[in-house]
Every structure is written in C-alpha cells, then in structure tokens.
Amino acid sequence: MTEQGDGASRRDRGLSVSVFRPGRIAGRDPDPLEVDLDRDIFTDSYPLALLNPARIWESLNAITLDGDHLAGNGLFTNPDQSLAGPAFDILRTRVSQAMAERGWRRIGITSPTHGCGKSFTAANLAMALARRPGSHTVLIDLDLRRPNLHTLFGATPSGALRDFLNGSQPMETLFQRVGRTLAIGFNGEAVPDAGDILHSADTAQALEAMELQLDPEITVMDLPPALVSDDVLAMKDKVDAVLIVADGTQTTAKDIRACEALFENRIPVMGVVLNRAQERGLGRLRYGRG
C-alpha cells in the first residue's frame, strides 16, 4: 500500500496504484444523542457513574478463533504473516491518529459495490487496532443485508444483530470477545429492511449504549456498499467518518467520485484504500527477520 497524491492526472488514468488517499474531511460536531437508560439494552437501569466498562467487557462471551481459518481468509493475527500485514498497521496508526485529533470514535468501512473487500479491510483494521496493548476496539457487522464477518472469522453468531439494534436483546447476548482487546458484534440473520433499521432512532441509542458500556477507543463498523442502497446514508450522525475500499481489479475512478459526491456534506470521508493492488515492490518494504 503506497501513498499517492490527489491530483487530477491520477483520477484520469484510473486506480492503478495502491493508495491510502486523503479524503475530504469536513469538520462537524454531531449533537450528542440522549440515551434512555431504561431501554432493554441494559439489563437494569444504572446511573452512568456506576457503569464499569472493564467489568462489562469481561462479561462478554470469550471465543477462541482458529488461526488457520483466519489465515485462509486473509486475516492477520500477526503482521508478519503477510506482506500486507504491515500496511494494515500503517493504516491503523493513520486512522487512530486522525480520529484522536478530531475527537472521533466511530469509523465506517464501505465500498462502492459488493466484492471490493470492505469486510476484509474492516476485520484486519480492527485486529490491527486491537493489537495495541491495553486498548479496546469494537468491530460490528452493520451490513445487515449480507452479513459476512462471522464467516471470515469462523465464528458462530449468538443471534440476530437487529435484536440488539432495536433494544429487544442486551449487548451481552450478541457481542463476543476475542482476547482482552477486541469485541465483535456478529450478525446471524440477514434482513431485507436494513435501511429502515439503520435509520431508526433505536439504532442510534443502541450504538450509543454500546459505546457507554464498553468505552472503546475506536469502533469499526462494517457498512454496506455505498452505491447500491441508502443504507450507508442512514448512518449519518451515527458514524464519524468513512473509509472507502476500492477493488484494484474492478473499481473505477467514476465509482470513487460517485461515493465522494454521495458523502459530501453528509459523512466525512477519511480516505480511500485500494484492495487487490498489484504491487511488485512490497517485498522491499519488509523489515526484520526474513
């Protein structure tokens, strides 16, 4: 993954180089959401001062992942496992620093269309963030029409994520913990009315409640593709910024421009990540034991 400028000549010749290109970041201060602590998201009504994120974190069902399954799906528990591993470490540092500078905590991962590798990127970014000692990262599958994170991780979902989003099930019944630094909200049921669910005020309150209970530094949201429905736009005010994942074999410059136009003045675009780029020089970037 190499960095490239944002000049017009690059747009004209298409996406042929792996990039993490700065997006158009518009400053915005979303209105804080009011959280009703009597909703079913909480098992009881607790004053905020009594919430202990460390204890709630430990209460999540801990799961052990199969390293061979992860590797078979291109997920890296260790950056030395792949030439792309260090690129995700660089991505996590750039994302975490940019978000900290702006006071942001929620990053959405989307793509122009299906099959660009957004779930792959979201999963590897979350795991890279979770490798930071003492950190807390949440990964949540909000591609409600085509949930895929559980397949990538080889995990068994505890239920339908919509039950958490509408407040009928508490977070603890659906979120699972990997180690001490990563919590994942898998989704075991695809839904046709995803846009309605994501538009709902219940979803906004559920995400706010999750953040209050777990207090993650960063929440990574695997979002739907941007150009196929209004699902991502429904996340306006529920996500601080998005990363757009482009596929080096199929995404066009026109697709990227369409995404940027869609998000302009709605959701800040932190950058564009090019997946499946043919970069012959990656081997030169390795450092350490060969």
PDB file of C-alpha atoms in Angstrom:
ATOM      1  CA  MET A   1       0.000   0.000   0.000  1.00  0.00           C
ATOM      2  CA  THR A   2       1.736   3.153  -1.128  1.00  0.00           C
ATOM      3  CA  GLU A   3       0.684   6.734  -0.766  1.00  0.00           C
ATOM      4  CA  GLN A   4      -0.260   8.769  -3.792  1.00  0.00           C
ATOM      5  CA  GLY A   5      -1.255  12.397  -4.301  1.00  0.00           C
ATOM      6  CA  ASP A   6      -4.721  13.599  -5.092  1.00  0.00           C
ATOM      7  CA  GLY A   7      -4.007  15.186  -8.459  1.00  0.00           C
ATOM      8  CA  ALA A   8      -6.346  15.201 -11.423  1.00  0.00           C
ATOM      9  CA  SER A   9      -3.954  13.120 -13.527  1.00  0.00           C
ATOM     10  CA  ARG A  10      -4.352  10.148 -11.191  1.00  0.00           C
ATOM     11  CA  ARG A  11      -8.123  10.327 -11.441  1.00  0.00           C
ATOM     12  CA  ASP A  12      -7.953  10.430 -15.220  1.00  0.00           C
ATOM     13  CA  ARG A  13      -5.886   7.279 -15.505  1.00  0.00           C
ATOM     14  CA  GLY A  14      -7.968   5.303 -13.004  1.00  0.00           C
ATOM     15  CA  LEU A  15      -6.987   3.428  -9.856  1.00  0.00           C
ATOM     16  CA  SER A  16      -3.866   1.518 -10.796  1.00  0.00           C
ATOM     17  CA  VAL A  17      -1.740   2.187  -7.722  1.00  0.00           C
ATOM     18  CA  SER A  18      -2.371   1.069  -4.152  1.00  0.00           C
ATOM     19  CA  VAL A  19      -3.279   4.140  -2.147  1.00  0.00           C
ATOM     20  CA  PHE A  20      -4.430   5.484   1.155  1.00  0.00           C
ATOM     21  CA  ARG A  21      -5.512   8.801  -0.256  1.00  0.00           C
ATOM     22  CA  PRO A  22      -6.682  11.630   1.992  1.00  0.00           C
ATOM     23  CA  GLY A  23     -10.397  12.147   1.650  1.00  0.00           C
ATOM     24  CA  ARG A  24     -12.451  15.269   2.080  1.00  0.00           C
ATOM     25  CA  ILE A  25     -12.798  15.691   5.824  1.00  0.00           C
ATOM     26  CA  ALA A  26     -15.439  18.178   6.822  1.00  0.00           C
ATOM     27  CA  GLY A  27     -15.410  19.266  10.420  1.00  0.00           C
ATOM     28  CA  ARG A  28     -18.649  18.568  12.217  1.00  0.00           C
ATOM     29  CA  ASP A  29     -19.790  18.279  15.787  1.00  0.00           C
ATOM     30  CA  PRO A  30     -22.787  15.974  15.882  1.00  0.00           C
ATOM     31  CA  ASP A  31     -25.346  16.643  18.522  1.00  0.00           C
ATOM     32  CA  PRO A  32     -24.923  14.214  21.417  1.00  0.00           C
ATOM     33  CA  LEU A  33     -27.571  11.535  21.481  1.00  0.00           C
ATOM     34  CA  GLU A  34     -29.748  11.262  24.523  1.00  0.00           C
ATOM     35  CA  VAL A  35     -29.576   7.751  25.931  1.00  0.00           C
ATOM     36  CA  ASP A  36     -32.577   6.296  27.688  1.00  0.00           C
ATOM     37  CA  LEU A  37     -31.044   4.027  30.309  1.00  0.00           C
ATOM     38  CA  ASP A  38     -34.383   2.289  30.882  1.00  0.00           C
ATOM     39  CA  ARG A  39     -34.290   0.628  27.464  1.00  0.00           C
ATOM     40  CA  ASP A  40     -33.824  -3.121  27.251  1.00  0.00           C
ATOM     41  CA  ILE A  41     -30.256  -2.647  26.021  1.00  0.00           C
ATOM     42  CA  PHE A  42     -29.369  -2.552  29.716  1.00  0.00           C
ATOM     43  CA  THR A  43     -30.338  -5.424  31.947  1.00  0.00           C
ATOM     44  CA  ASP A  44     -31.045  -2.864  34.684  1.00  0.00           C
ATOM     45  CA  SER A  45     -31.236   0.902  34.922  1.00  0.00           C
ATOM     46  CA  TYR A  46     -27.849   2.088  36.141  1.00  0.00           C
ATOM     47  CA  PRO A  47     -26.647   5.632  36.725  1.00  0.00           C
ATOM     48  CA  LEU A  48     -23.818   6.359  34.301  1.00  0.00           C
ATOM     49  CA  ALA A  49     -21.376   6.778  37.182  1.00  0.00           C
ATOM     50  CA  LEU A  50     -21.891   3.135  38.171  1.00  0.00           C
ATOM     51  CA  LEU A  51     -21.106   1.699  34.732  1.00  0.00           C
ATOM     52  CA  ASN A  52     -17.783  -0.129  34.779  1.00  0.00           C
ATOM     53  CA  PRO A  53     -16.631  -0.772  31.191  1.00  0.00           C
ATOM     54  CA  ALA A  54     -13.813  -3.073  32.309  1.00  0.00           C
ATOM     55  CA  ARG A  55     -16.229  -5.404  34.107  1.00  0.00           C
ATOM     56  CA  ILE A  56     -18.786  -5.265  31.313  1.00  0.00           C
ATOM     57  CA  TRP A  57     -16.020  -6.083  28.831  1.00  0.00           C
ATOM     58  CA  GLU A  58     -15.025  -9.140  30.842  1.00  0.00           C
ATOM     59  CA  SER A  59     -18.669 -10.269  30.964  1.00  0.00           C
ATOM     60  CA  LEU A  60     -18.799 -10.762  27.190  1.00  0.00           C
ATOM     61  CA  ASN A  61     -18.651 -14.336  25.931  1.00  0.00           C
ATOM     62  CA  ALA A  62     -14.990 -15.046  25.106  1.00  0.00           C
ATOM     63  CA  ILE A  63     -14.305 -17.026  21.930  1.00  0.00           C
ATOM     64  CA  THR A  64     -11.158 -18.605  20.525  1.00  0.00           C
ATOM     65  CA  LEU A  65     -10.528 -18.237  16.803  1.00  0.00           C
ATOM     66  CA  ASP A  66      -8.866 -20.768  14.525  1.00  0.00           C
ATOM     67  CA  GLY A  67      -5.616 -19.327  13.191  1.00  0.00           C
ATOM     68  CA  ASP A  68      -5.678 -21.463  10.046  1.00  0.00           C
ATOM     69  CA  HIS A  69      -9.227 -20.350   9.241  1.00  0.00           C
ATOM     70  CA  LEU A  70      -8.267 -16.704   9.711  1.00  0.00           C
ATOM     71  CA  ALA A  71      -5.192 -17.061   7.527  1.00  0.00           C
ATOM     72  CA  GLY A  72      -7.232 -18.816   4.858  1.00  0.00           C
ATOM     73  CA  ASN A  73      -9.461 -15.737   4.682  1.00  0.00           C
ATOM     74  CA  GLY A  74      -6.539 -13.308   4.661  1.00  0.00           C
ATOM     75  CA  LEU A  75      -6.926 -12.161   8.281  1.00  0.00           C
ATOM     76  CA  PHE A  76      -3.700 -11.463  10.151  1.00  0.00           C
ATOM     77  CA  THR A  77      -3.276 -12.056  13.874  1.00  0.00           C
ATOM     78  CA  ASN A  78       0.380 -11.101  13.383  1.00  0.00           C
ATOM     79  CA  PRO A  79       1.513  -8.552  10.763  1.00  0.00           C
ATOM     80  CA  ASP A  80       4.475 -10.762   9.831  1.00  0.00           C
ATOM     81  CA  GLN A  81       2.071 -13.359   8.435  1.00  0.00           C
ATOM     82  CA  SER A  82       1.644 -11.464   5.186  1.00  0.00           C
ATOM     83  CA  LEU A  83       3.279  -8.778   3.088  1.00  0.00           C
ATOM     84  CA  ALA A  84       0.035  -6.823   3.543  1.00  0.00           C
ATOM     85  CA  GLY A  85       0.229  -7.067   7.349  1.00  0.00           C
ATOM     86  CA  PRO A  86       2.474  -4.019   7.870  1.00  0.00           C
ATOM     87  CA  ALA A  87       0.208  -1.999   5.571  1.00  0.00           C
ATOM     88  CA  PHE A  88      -2.701  -2.574   7.967  1.00  0.00           C
ATOM     89  CA  ASP A  89      -0.505  -1.483  10.881  1.00  0.00           C
ATOM     90  CA  ILE A  90       0.237   1.727   8.998  1.00  0.00           C
ATOM     91  CA  LEU A  91      -3.463   2.127   8.255  1.00  0.00           C
ATOM     92  CA  ARG A  92      -4.412   1.667  11.930  1.00  0.00           C
ATOM     93  CA  THR A  93      -1.883   4.298  13.004  1.00  0.00           C
ATOM     94  CA  ARG A  94      -3.067   6.828  10.461  1.00  0.00           C
ATOM     95  CA  VAL A  95      -6.724   6.160  11.270  1.00  0.00           C
ATOM     96  CA  SER A  96      -6.281   6.219  15.060  1.00  0.00           C
ATOM     97  CA  GLN A  97      -4.201   9.398  14.990  1.00  0.00           C
ATOM     98  CA  ALA A  98      -6.592  11.212  12.650  1.00  0.00           C
ATOM     99  CA  MET A  99      -9.592  10.195  14.751  1.00  0.00           C
ATOM    100  CA  ALA A 100      -7.939  11.184  18.031  1.00  0.00           C
ATOM    101  CA  GLU A 101      -7.095  14.605  16.606  1.00  0.00           C
ATOM    102  CA  ARG A 102     -10.760  15.189  15.759  1.00  0.00           C
ATOM    103  CA  GLY A 103     -12.321  13.538  18.797  1.00  0.00           C
ATOM    104  CA  TRP A 104     -13.885  10.822  16.627  1.00  0.00           C
ATOM    105  CA  ARG A 105     -14.574   7.275  17.811  1.00  0.00           C
ATOM    106  CA  ARG A 106     -16.570   5.559  15.048  1.00  0.00           C
ATOM    107  CA  ILE A 107     -15.159   4.694  11.628  1.00  0.00           C
ATOM    108  CA  GLY A 108     -17.298   3.056   8.954  1.00  0.00           C
ATOM    109  CA  ILE A 109     -15.793   0.862   6.230  1.00  0.00           C
ATOM    110  CA  THR A 110     -17.700   0.881   2.958  1.00  0.00           C
ATOM    111  CA  SER A 111     -17.120   0.377  -0.765  1.00  0.00           C
ATOM    112  CA  PRO A 112     -18.800   1.467  -3.992  1.00  0.00           C
ATOM    113  CA  THR A 113     -20.224  -2.011  -4.753  1.00  0.00           C
ATOM    114  CA  HIS A 114     -20.149  -5.573  -3.441  1.00  0.00           C
ATOM    115  CA  GLY A 115     -16.983  -7.643  -3.603  1.00  0.00           C
ATOM    116  CA  CYS A 116     -14.398  -4.903  -3.064  1.00  0.00           C
ATOM    117  CA  GLY A 117     -13.068  -6.345   0.211  1.00  0.00           C
ATOM    118  CA  LYS A 118     -14.595  -3.945   2.726  1.00  0.00           C
ATOM    119  CA  SER A 119     -15.287  -6.687   5.302  1.00  0.00           C
ATOM    120  CA  PHE A 120     -11.733  -7.996   4.844  1.00  0.00           C
ATOM    121  CA  THR A 121     -10.432  -4.458   5.417  1.00  0.00           C
ATOM    122  CA  ALA A 122     -12.693  -3.814   8.409  1.00  0.00           C
ATOM    123  CA  ALA A 123     -11.651  -7.089  10.054  1.00  0.00           C
ATOM    124  CA  ASN A 124      -7.919  -6.563   9.540  1.00  0.00           C
ATOM    125  CA  LEU A 125      -8.103  -2.931  10.642  1.00  0.00           C
ATOM    126  CA  ALA A 126      -9.970  -3.923  13.824  1.00  0.00           C
ATOM    127  CA  MET A 127      -7.459  -6.675  14.609  1.00  0.00           C
ATOM    128  CA  ALA A 128      -4.558  -4.308  13.984  1.00  0.00           C
ATOM    129  CA  LEU A 129      -6.123  -1.758  16.339  1.00  0.00           C
ATOM    130  CA  ALA A 130      -6.713  -4.491  18.931  1.00  0.00           C
ATOM    131  CA  ARG A 131      -3.026  -5.461  18.912  1.00  0.00           C
ATOM    132  CA  ARG A 132      -2.242  -2.255  20.777  1.00  0.00           C
ATOM    133  CA  PRO A 133      -1.627  -3.243  24.409  1.00  0.00           C
ATOM    134  CA  GLY A 134      -4.268  -2.021  26.813  1.00  0.00           C
ATOM    135  CA  SER A 135      -6.581  -0.877  24.031  1.00  0.00           C
ATOM    136  CA  HIS A 136     -10.257  -1.635  23.466  1.00  0.00           C
ATOM    137  CA  THR A 137     -11.649  -1.936  19.935  1.00  0.00           C
ATOM    138  CA  VAL A 138     -15.164  -2.896  18.828  1.00  0.00           C
ATOM    139  CA  LEU A 139     -15.979  -4.370  15.403  1.00  0.00           C
ATOM    140  CA  ILE A 140     -19.640  -4.573  14.393  1.00  0.00           C
ATOM    141  CA  ASP A 141     -21.285  -6.069  11.303  1.00  0.00           C
ATOM    142  CA  LEU A 142     -23.762  -3.470  10.061  1.00  0.00           C
ATOM    143  CA  ASP A 143     -24.004  -4.839   6.527  1.00  0.00           C
ATOM    144  CA  LEU A 144     -27.380  -6.167   7.579  1.00  0.00           C
ATOM    145  CA  ARG A 145     -28.455  -7.404   4.146  1.00  0.00           C
ATOM    146  CA  ARG A 146     -25.347  -9.542   3.627  1.00  0.00           C
ATOM    147  CA  PRO A 147     -23.581 -10.139   6.970  1.00  0.00           C
ATOM    148  CA  ASN A 148     -20.193 -11.745   6.443  1.00  0.00           C
ATOM    149  CA  LEU A 149     -17.895 -11.086   9.402  1.00  0.00           C
ATOM    150  CA  HIS A 150     -18.809 -14.335  11.165  1.00  0.00           C
ATOM    151  CA  THR A 151     -17.830 -16.275   8.037  1.00  0.00           C
ATOM    152  CA  LEU A 152     -14.483 -14.502   7.806  1.00  0.00           C
ATOM    153  CA  PHE A 153     -13.727 -15.178  11.467  1.00  0.00           C
ATOM    154  CA  GLY A 154     -15.150 -18.709  11.530  1.00  0.00           C
ATOM    155  CA  ALA A 155     -17.406 -17.759  14.448  1.00  0.00           C
ATOM    156  CA  THR A 156     -20.974 -18.714  15.317  1.00  0.00           C
ATOM    157  CA  PRO A 157     -23.227 -15.673  15.827  1.00  0.00           C
ATOM    158  CA  SER A 158     -25.233 -15.584  19.028  1.00  0.00           C
ATOM    159  CA  GLY A 159     -28.306 -14.250  17.267  1.00  0.00           C
ATOM    160  CA  ALA A 160     -29.667 -11.530  15.009  1.00  0.00           C
ATOM    161  CA  LEU A 161     -27.992  -8.155  15.432  1.00  0.00           C
ATOM    162  CA  ARG A 162     -31.291  -6.399  14.756  1.00  0.00           C
ATOM    163  CA  ASP A 163     -32.429  -7.593  18.183  1.00  0.00           C
ATOM    164  CA  PHE A 164     -29.657  -5.533  19.747  1.00  0.00           C
ATOM    165  CA  LEU A 165     -30.273  -2.555  17.485  1.00  0.00           C
ATOM    166  CA  ASN A 166     -33.984  -2.413  18.327  1.00  0.00           C
ATOM    167  CA  GLY A 167     -33.366  -2.881  22.049  1.00  0.00           C
ATOM    168  CA  SER A 168     -35.033  -6.276  22.459  1.00  0.00           C
ATOM    169  CA  GLN A 169     -31.780  -8.013  23.435  1.00  0.00           C
ATOM    170  CA  PRO A 170     -28.948  -6.675  25.612  1.00  0.00           C
ATOM    171  CA  MET A 171     -25.497  -6.231  24.145  1.00  0.00           C
ATOM    172  CA  GLU A 172     -24.034  -9.065  26.219  1.00  0.00           C
ATOM    173  CA  THR A 173     -26.154 -11.676  24.449  1.00  0.00           C
ATOM    174  CA  LEU A 174     -24.852 -10.813  20.968  1.00  0.00           C
ATOM    175  CA  PHE A 175     -21.338  -9.380  21.275  1.00  0.00           C
ATOM    176  CA  GLN A 176     -18.391 -11.739  21.678  1.00  0.00           C
ATOM    177  CA  ARG A 177     -14.899 -11.037  22.942  1.00  0.00           C
ATOM    178  CA  VAL A 178     -11.615 -12.060  21.312  1.00  0.00           C
ATOM    179  CA  GLY A 179      -8.828 -11.818  23.860  1.00  0.00           C
ATOM    180  CA  ARG A 180      -8.945  -8.763  26.082  1.00  0.00           C
ATOM    181  CA  THR A 181      -8.887  -6.012  23.472  1.00  0.00           C
ATOM    182  CA  LEU A 182     -11.401  -6.856  20.716  1.00  0.00           C
ATOM    183  CA  ALA A 183     -15.192  -7.214  20.934  1.00  0.00           C
ATOM    184  CA  ILE A 184     -17.201  -8.195  17.852  1.00  0.00           C
ATOM    185  CA  GLY A 185     -20.884  -7.817  17.153  1.00  0.00           C
ATOM    186  CA  PHE A 186     -21.585 -10.624  14.675  1.00  0.00           C
ATOM    187  CA  ASN A 187     -24.892 -10.887  12.860  1.00  0.00           C
ATOM    188  CA  GLY A 188     -26.525 -14.247  12.286  1.00  0.00           C
ATOM    189  CA  GLU A 189     -29.527 -13.111  10.244  1.00  0.00           C
ATOM    190  CA  ALA A 190     -29.771 -11.138   7.005  1.00  0.00           C
ATOM    191  CA  VAL A 191     -32.685  -8.704   6.842  1.00  0.00           C
ATOM    192  CA  PRO A 192     -34.409  -7.115   3.828  1.00  0.00           C
ATOM    193  CA  ASP A 193     -35.415  -3.924   5.688  1.00  0.00           C
ATOM    194  CA  ALA A 194     -31.854  -2.934   6.590  1.00  0.00           C
ATOM    195  CA  GLY A 195     -32.310   0.703   5.616  1.00  0.00           C
ATOM    196  CA  ASP A 196     -35.299   1.088   7.916  1.00  0.00           C
ATOM    197  CA  ILE A 197     -33.360  -0.432  10.815  1.00  0.00           C
ATOM    198  CA  LEU A 198     -30.315   1.781  10.280  1.00  0.00           C
ATOM    199  CA  HIS A 199     -32.494   4.899  10.015  1.00  0.00           C
ATOM    200  CA  SER A 200     -34.177   4.088  13.323  1.00  0.00           C
ATOM    201  CA  ALA A 201     -33.578   6.156  16.457  1.00  0.00           C
ATOM    202  CA  ASP A 202     -33.392   2.819  18.298  1.00  0.00           C
ATOM    203  CA  THR A 203     -30.208   2.005  16.356  1.00  0.00           C
ATOM    204  CA  ALA A 204     -28.673   5.335  17.339  1.00  0.00           C
ATOM    205  CA  GLN A 205     -29.474   4.670  21.002  1.00  0.00           C
ATOM    206  CA  ALA A 206     -28.197   1.088  20.834  1.00  0.00           C
ATOM    207  CA  LEU A 207     -24.839   2.190  19.417  1.00  0.00           C
ATOM    208  CA  GLU A 208     -24.574   4.945  21.997  1.00  0.00           C
ATOM    209  CA  ALA A 209     -25.375   2.477  24.785  1.00  0.00           C
ATOM    210  CA  MET A 210     -22.751   0.039  23.494  1.00  0.00           C
ATOM    211  CA  GLU A 211     -20.179   2.822  23.483  1.00  0.00           C
ATOM    212  CA  LEU A 212     -21.093   3.848  27.025  1.00  0.00           C
ATOM    213  CA  GLN A 213     -20.868   0.288  28.301  1.00  0.00           C
ATOM    214  CA  LEU A 214     -17.638  -0.799  26.595  1.00  0.00           C
ATOM    215  CA  ASP A 215     -15.892   2.566  26.179  1.00  0.00           C
ATOM    216  CA  PRO A 216     -13.785   1.528  23.147  1.00  0.00           C
ATOM    217  CA  GLU A 217     -11.189   3.913  21.768  1.00  0.00           C
ATOM    218  CA  ILE A 218     -12.438   3.083  18.276  1.00  0.00           C
ATOM    219  CA  THR A 219     -15.479   1.281  16.913  1.00  0.00           C
ATOM    220  CA  VAL A 220     -15.034  -0.150  13.406  1.00  0.00           C
ATOM    221  CA  MET A 221     -18.318  -0.572  11.537  1.00  0.00           C
ATOM    222  CA  ASP A 222     -18.517  -2.890   8.527  1.00  0.00           C
ATOM    223  CA  LEU A 223     -21.084  -0.967   6.488  1.00  0.00           C
ATOM    224  CA  PRO A 224     -22.974  -1.899   3.312  1.00  0.00           C
ATOM    225  CA  PRO A 225     -21.713  -0.811  -0.121  1.00  0.00           C
ATOM    226  CA  ALA A 226     -22.445   2.859  -0.680  1.00  0.00           C
ATOM    227  CA  LEU A 227     -23.891   2.894  -4.201  1.00  0.00           C
ATOM    228  CA  VAL A 228     -26.433   0.067  -4.031  1.00  0.00           C
ATOM    229  CA  SER A 229     -28.884   1.381  -1.403  1.00  0.00           C
ATOM    230  CA  ASP A 230     -29.418   4.189   1.109  1.00  0.00           C
ATOM    231  CA  ASP A 231     -28.137   2.048   3.999  1.00  0.00           C
ATOM    232  CA  VAL A 232     -24.847   3.924   4.447  1.00  0.00           C
ATOM    233  CA  LEU A 233     -26.518   7.336   4.245  1.00  0.00           C
ATOM    234  CA  ALA A 234     -28.830   6.125   7.013  1.00  0.00           C
ATOM    235  CA  MET A 235     -25.727   6.102   9.242  1.00  0.00           C
ATOM    236  CA  LYS A 236     -25.355   9.873   9.027  1.00  0.00           C
ATOM    237  CA  ASP A 237     -24.879  11.131  12.608  1.00  0.00           C
ATOM    238  CA  LYS A 238     -24.260   7.529  13.744  1.00  0.00           C
ATOM    239  CA  VAL A 239     -20.718   7.309  12.335  1.00  0.00           C
ATOM    240  CA  ASP A 240     -17.971   9.945  12.486  1.00  0.00           C
ATOM    241  CA  ALA A 241     -16.252   9.195   9.166  1.00  0.00           C
ATOM    242  CA  VAL A 242     -15.920   6.520   6.493  1.00  0.00           C
ATOM    243  CA  LEU A 243     -13.118   4.783   4.649  1.00  0.00           C
ATOM    244  CA  ILE A 244     -13.913   3.765   1.080  1.00  0.00           C
ATOM    245  CA  VAL A 245     -12.441   0.434  -0.049  1.00  0.00           C
ATOM    246  CA  ALA A 246     -11.840   0.194  -3.790  1.00  0.00           C
ATOM    247  CA  ASP A 247     -11.040  -3.001  -5.699  1.00  0.00           C
ATOM    248  CA  GLY A 248      -7.989  -2.637  -7.910  1.00  0.00           C
ATOM    249  CA  THR A 249      -9.479  -5.099 -10.404  1.00  0.00           C
ATOM    250  CA  GLN A 250     -12.944  -3.585 -10.852  1.00  0.00           C
ATOM    251  CA  THR A 251     -13.487  -0.224  -9.155  1.00  0.00           C
ATOM    252  CA  THR A 252     -13.264   2.801 -11.443  1.00  0.00           C
ATOM    253  CA  ALA A 253     -12.386   6.412 -10.755  1.00  0.00           C
ATOM    254  CA  LYS A 254     -16.012   7.200 -11.571  1.00  0.00           C
ATOM    255  CA  ASP A 255     -17.137   4.899  -8.734  1.00  0.00           C
ATOM    256  CA  ILE A 256     -14.890   6.720  -6.266  1.00  0.00           C
ATOM    257  CA  ARG A 257     -16.115  10.127  -7.404  1.00  0.00           C
ATOM    258  CA  ALA A 258     -19.714   8.911  -7.049  1.00  0.00           C
ATOM    259  CA  CYS A 259     -19.042   7.857  -3.451  1.00  0.00           C
ATOM    260  CA  GLU A 260     -17.356  11.140  -2.607  1.00  0.00           C
ATOM    261  CA  ALA A 261     -20.273  13.073  -4.094  1.00  0.00           C
ATOM    262  CA  LEU A 262     -22.735  10.930  -2.141  1.00  0.00           C
ATOM    263  CA  PHE A 263     -20.991  11.609   1.171  1.00  0.00           C
ATOM    264  CA  GLU A 264     -20.171  15.266   0.569  1.00  0.00           C
ATOM    265  CA  ASN A 265     -21.626  17.466   3.332  1.00  0.00           C
ATOM    266  CA  ARG A 266     -23.150  14.324   4.884  1.00  0.00           C
ATOM    267  CA  ILE A 267     -20.429  11.993   6.200  1.00  0.00           C
ATOM    268  CA  PRO A 268     -16.704  12.890   6.222  1.00  0.00           C
ATOM    269  CA  VAL A 269     -14.529  10.668   4.006  1.00  0.00           C
ATOM    270  CA  MET A 270     -11.275   9.879   5.784  1.00  0.00           C
ATOM    271  CA  GLY A 271      -9.650   8.240   2.761  1.00  0.00           C
ATOM    272  CA  VAL A 272      -9.660   5.621   0.040  1.00  0.00           C
ATOM    273  CA  VAL A 273      -7.961   2.234   0.445  1.00  0.00           C
ATOM    274  CA  LEU A 274      -7.172   0.203  -2.656  1.00  0.00           C
ATOM    275  CA  ASN A 275      -7.564  -3.549  -2.224  1.00  0.00           C
ATOM    276  CA  ARG A 276      -6.148  -6.215  -4.561  1.00  0.00           C
ATOM    277  CA  ALA A 277      -3.491  -3.890  -5.931  1.00  0.00           C
ATOM    278  CA  GLN A 278      -0.647  -5.476  -7.848  1.00  0.00           C
ATOM    279  CA  GLU A 279       2.396  -4.015  -6.125  1.00  0.00           C
ATOM    280  CA  ARG A 280       5.574  -5.843  -7.031  1.00  0.00           C
ATOM    281  CA  GLY A 281       7.697  -3.759  -4.711  1.00  0.00           C
ATOM    282  CA  LEU A 282       6.008  -4.791  -1.466  1.00  0.00           C
ATOM    283  CA  GLY A 283       8.842  -7.171  -0.633  1.00  0.00           C
ATOM    284  CA  ARG A 284      11.254  -4.253  -0.419  1.00  0.00           C
ATOM    285  CA  LEU A 285       9.197  -2.824   2.455  1.00  0.00           C
ATOM    286  CA  ARG A 286       9.777  -5.789   4.774  1.00  0.00           C
ATOM    287  CA  TYR A 287      11.927  -5.111   7.820  1.00  0.00           C
ATOM    288  CA  GLY A 288      13.115  -7.642  10.372  1.00  0.00           C
ATOM    289  CA  ARG A 289      13.600 -11.355  10.074  1.00  0.00           C
ATOM    290  CA  GLY A 290      13.020 -12.677   6.582  1.00  0.00           C
TER     291      GLY A 290
END
